[in-house]
mmCIF file of C-alpha atoms in Angstrom:
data_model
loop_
_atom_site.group_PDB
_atom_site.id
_atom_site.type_symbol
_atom_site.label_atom_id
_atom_site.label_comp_id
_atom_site.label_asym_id
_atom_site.label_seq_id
_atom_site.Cartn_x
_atom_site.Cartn_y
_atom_site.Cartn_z
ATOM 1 C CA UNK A 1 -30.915 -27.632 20.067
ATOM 2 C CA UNK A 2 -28.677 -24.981 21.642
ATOM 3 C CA UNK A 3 -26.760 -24.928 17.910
ATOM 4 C CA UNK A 4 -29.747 -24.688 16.151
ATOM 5 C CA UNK A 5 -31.202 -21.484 18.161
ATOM 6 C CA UNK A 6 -27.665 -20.028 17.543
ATOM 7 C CA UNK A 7 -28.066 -20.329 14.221
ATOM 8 C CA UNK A 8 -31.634 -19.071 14.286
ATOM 9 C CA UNK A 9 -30.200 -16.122 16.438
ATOM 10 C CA UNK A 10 -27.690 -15.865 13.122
ATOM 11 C CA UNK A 11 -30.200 -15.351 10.451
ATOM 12 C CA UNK A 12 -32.294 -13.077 12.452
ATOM 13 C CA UNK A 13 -29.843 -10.818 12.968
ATOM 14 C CA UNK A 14 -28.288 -10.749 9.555
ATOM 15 C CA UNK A 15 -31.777 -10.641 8.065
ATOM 16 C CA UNK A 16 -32.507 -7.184 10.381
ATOM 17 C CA UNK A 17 -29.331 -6.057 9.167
ATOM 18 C CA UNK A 18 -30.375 -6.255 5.645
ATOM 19 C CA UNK A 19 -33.833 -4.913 6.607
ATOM 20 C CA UNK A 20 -32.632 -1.947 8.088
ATOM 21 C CA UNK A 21 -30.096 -1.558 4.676
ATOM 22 C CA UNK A 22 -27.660 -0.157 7.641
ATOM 23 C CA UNK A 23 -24.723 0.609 4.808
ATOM 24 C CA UNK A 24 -21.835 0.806 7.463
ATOM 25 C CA UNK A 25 -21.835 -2.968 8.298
ATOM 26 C CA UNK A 26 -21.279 -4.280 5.380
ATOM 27 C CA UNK A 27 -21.125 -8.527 4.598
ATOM 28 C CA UNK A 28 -18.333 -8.448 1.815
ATOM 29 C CA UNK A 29 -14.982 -6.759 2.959
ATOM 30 C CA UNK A 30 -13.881 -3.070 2.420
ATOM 31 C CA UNK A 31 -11.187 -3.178 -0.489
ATOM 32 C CA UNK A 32 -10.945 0.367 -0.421
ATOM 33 C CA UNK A 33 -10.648 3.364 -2.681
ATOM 34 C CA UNK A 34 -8.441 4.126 -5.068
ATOM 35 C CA UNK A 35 -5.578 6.527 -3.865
ATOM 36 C CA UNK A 36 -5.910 10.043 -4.382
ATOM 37 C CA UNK A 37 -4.671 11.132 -7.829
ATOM 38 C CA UNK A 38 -1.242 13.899 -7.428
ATOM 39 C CA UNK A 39 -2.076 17.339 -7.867
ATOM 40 C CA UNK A 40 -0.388 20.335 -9.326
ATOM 41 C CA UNK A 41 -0.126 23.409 -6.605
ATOM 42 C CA UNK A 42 1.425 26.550 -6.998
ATOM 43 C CA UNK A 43 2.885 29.316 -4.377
ATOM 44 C CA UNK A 44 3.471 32.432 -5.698
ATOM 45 C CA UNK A 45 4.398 36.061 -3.658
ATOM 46 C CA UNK A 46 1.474 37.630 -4.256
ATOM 47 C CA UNK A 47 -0.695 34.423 -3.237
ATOM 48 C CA UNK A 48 -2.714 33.740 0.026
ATOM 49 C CA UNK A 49 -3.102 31.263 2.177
ATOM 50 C CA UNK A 50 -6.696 30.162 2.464
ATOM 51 C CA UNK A 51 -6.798 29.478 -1.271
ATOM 52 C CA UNK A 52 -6.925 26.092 -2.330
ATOM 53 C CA UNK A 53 -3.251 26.420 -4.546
ATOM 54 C CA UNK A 54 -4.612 24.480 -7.185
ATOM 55 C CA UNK A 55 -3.730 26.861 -10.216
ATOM 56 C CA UNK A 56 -1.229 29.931 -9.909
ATOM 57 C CA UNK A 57 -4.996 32.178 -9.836
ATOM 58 C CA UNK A 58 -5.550 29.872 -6.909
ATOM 59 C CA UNK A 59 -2.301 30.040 -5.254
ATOM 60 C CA UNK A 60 -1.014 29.876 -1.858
ATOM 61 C CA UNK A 61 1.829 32.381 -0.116
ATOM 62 C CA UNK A 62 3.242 29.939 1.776
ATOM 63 C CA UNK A 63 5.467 26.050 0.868
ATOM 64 C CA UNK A 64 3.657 24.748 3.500
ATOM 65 C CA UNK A 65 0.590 25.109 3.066
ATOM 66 C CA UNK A 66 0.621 23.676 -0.371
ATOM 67 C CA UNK A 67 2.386 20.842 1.277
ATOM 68 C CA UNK A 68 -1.265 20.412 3.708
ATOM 69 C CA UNK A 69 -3.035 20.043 0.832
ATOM 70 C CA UNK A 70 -0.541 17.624 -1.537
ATOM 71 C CA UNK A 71 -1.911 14.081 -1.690
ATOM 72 C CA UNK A 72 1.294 11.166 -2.894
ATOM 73 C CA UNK A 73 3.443 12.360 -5.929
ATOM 74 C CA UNK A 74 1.886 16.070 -6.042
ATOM 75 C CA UNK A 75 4.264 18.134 -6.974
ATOM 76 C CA UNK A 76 4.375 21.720 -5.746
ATOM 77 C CA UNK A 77 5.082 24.651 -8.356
ATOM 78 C CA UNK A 78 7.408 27.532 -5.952
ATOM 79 C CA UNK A 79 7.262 30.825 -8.565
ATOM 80 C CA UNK A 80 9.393 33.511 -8.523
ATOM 81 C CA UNK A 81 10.268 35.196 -5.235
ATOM 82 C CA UNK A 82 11.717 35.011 -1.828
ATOM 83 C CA UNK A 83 9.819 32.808 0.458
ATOM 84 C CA UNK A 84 10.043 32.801 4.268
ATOM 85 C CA UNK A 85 10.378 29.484 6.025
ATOM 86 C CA UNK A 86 9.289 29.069 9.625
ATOM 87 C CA UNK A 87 11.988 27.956 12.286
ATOM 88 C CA UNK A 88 10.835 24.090 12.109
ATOM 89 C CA UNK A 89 11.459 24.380 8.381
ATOM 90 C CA UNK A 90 9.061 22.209 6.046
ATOM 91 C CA UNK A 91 8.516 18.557 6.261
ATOM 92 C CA UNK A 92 6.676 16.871 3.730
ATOM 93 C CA UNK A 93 3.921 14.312 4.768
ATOM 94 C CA UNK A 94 3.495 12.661 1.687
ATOM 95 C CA UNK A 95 5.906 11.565 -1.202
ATOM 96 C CA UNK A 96 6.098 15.005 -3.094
ATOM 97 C CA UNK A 97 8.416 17.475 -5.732
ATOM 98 C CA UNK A 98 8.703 20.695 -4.358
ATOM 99 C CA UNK A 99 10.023 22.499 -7.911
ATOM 100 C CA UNK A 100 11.209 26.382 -7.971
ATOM 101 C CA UNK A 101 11.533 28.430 -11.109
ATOM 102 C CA UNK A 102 14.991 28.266 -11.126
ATOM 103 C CA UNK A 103 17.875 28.376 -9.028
ATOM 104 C CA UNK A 104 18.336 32.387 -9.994
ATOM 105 C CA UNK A 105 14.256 32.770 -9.364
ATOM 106 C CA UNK A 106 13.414 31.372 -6.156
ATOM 107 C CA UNK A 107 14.658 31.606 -3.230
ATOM 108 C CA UNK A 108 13.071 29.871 0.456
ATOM 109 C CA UNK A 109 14.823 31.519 3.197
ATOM 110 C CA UNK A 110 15.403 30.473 7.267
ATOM 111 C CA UNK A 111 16.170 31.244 10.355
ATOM 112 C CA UNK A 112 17.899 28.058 10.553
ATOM 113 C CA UNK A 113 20.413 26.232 9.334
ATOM 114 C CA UNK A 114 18.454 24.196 7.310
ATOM 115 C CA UNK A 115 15.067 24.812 5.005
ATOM 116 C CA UNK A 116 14.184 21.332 4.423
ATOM 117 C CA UNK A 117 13.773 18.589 7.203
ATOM 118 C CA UNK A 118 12.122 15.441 5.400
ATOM 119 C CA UNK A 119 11.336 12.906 8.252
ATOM 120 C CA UNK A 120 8.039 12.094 7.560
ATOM 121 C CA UNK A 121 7.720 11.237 4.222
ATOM 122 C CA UNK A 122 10.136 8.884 1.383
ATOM 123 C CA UNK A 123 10.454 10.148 -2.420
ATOM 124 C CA UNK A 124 10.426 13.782 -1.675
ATOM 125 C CA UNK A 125 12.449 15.438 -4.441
ATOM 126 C CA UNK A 126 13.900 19.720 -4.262
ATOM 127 C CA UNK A 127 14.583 21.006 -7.377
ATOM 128 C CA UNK A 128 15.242 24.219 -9.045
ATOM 129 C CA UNK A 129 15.768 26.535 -6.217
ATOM 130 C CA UNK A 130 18.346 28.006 -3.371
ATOM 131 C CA UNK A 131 18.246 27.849 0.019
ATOM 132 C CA UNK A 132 18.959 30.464 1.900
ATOM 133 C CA UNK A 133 19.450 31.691 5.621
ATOM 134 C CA UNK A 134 18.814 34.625 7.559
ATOM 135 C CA UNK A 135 21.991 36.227 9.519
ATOM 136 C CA UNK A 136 22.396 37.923 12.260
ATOM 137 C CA UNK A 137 22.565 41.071 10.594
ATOM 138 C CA UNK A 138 19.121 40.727 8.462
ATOM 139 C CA UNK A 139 21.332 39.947 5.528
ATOM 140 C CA UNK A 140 21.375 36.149 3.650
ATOM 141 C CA UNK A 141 24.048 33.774 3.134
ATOM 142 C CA UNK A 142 23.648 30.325 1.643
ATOM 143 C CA UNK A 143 26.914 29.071 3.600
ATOM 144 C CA UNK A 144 25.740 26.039 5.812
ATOM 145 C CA UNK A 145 22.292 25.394 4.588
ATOM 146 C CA UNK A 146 21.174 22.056 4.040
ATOM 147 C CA UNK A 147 18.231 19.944 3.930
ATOM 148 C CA UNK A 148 18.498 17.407 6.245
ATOM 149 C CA UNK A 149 16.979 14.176 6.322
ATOM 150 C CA UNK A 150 17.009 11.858 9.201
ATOM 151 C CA UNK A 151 18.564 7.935 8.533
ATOM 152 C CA UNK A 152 18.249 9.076 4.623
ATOM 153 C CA UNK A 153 20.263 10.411 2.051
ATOM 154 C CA UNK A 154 20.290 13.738 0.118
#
């Protein structure tokens, strides 16, 4: 008897459920969506930062914001320029490529010692660009600047 009821208790509310077509509880298991597809984003001097960096119209003035909106594999499109880093430097979240317009072109310049700290993220690839710091002086020097990456390898 006490089975039976349980069972009876079962249906009812499974049949409710389905009555009420309440689409967050769902009988057959979640398999999830597709992962986001990588994106081309651009950062360019004369950009701005509350654009959404997805064409060089579009772009943003700053690395990391383009790196906020990358989803896995994105790669990031640095134009010509000088770009100021922030003191924590930039730290990819995802797996990205972070590509300047040539070692002569672009420039991202700190206040550190380093431009690139990648600790949060694997596959992140720098390419076609110099790093740069700031000196006492206001001046530049590329002497000591590295991107550093925590238990990896650059």
């Amino acid at each position: 008897m006490k089975t039976r009821r349980a069972l009876l208790l079962s249906v009812v509310w499974v049949s409710s459920i389905l009555a009420c077509n309440i689409p967050s509880l769902s009988l057959t298991p979640d398999i999830g969506e597709p992962p986001p597809a990588p994106l081309d984003l651009y950062v360019t001097t004369s950009g701005d930062d509350t654009n959404d960096c997805l064409s060089v119209e579009t772009a943003c003035v700053m690395i990391q914001t383009a790196l906020r909106h990358a989803t896995p594999y994105s790669t990031v499109h640095v134009g010509a320029g000088t770009f100021n880093v922030t003191s924590s430097g930039i730290d990819p979240l995802v797996p990205v490529t972070i590509r300047g317009a040539g070692m002569d072109s672009t420039t991202v310049v700190s206040d550190r010692s380093f431009v690139f700290i990648v600790s949060r993220a694997s596959d992140v690839t720098i390419e076609d660009l110099t790093m740069s710091r700031t000196t006492t002086d206001d001046s530049t020097s590329t002497t000591g600047m590295d991107a550093r990456v925590p238990g990896g390898q650059v």
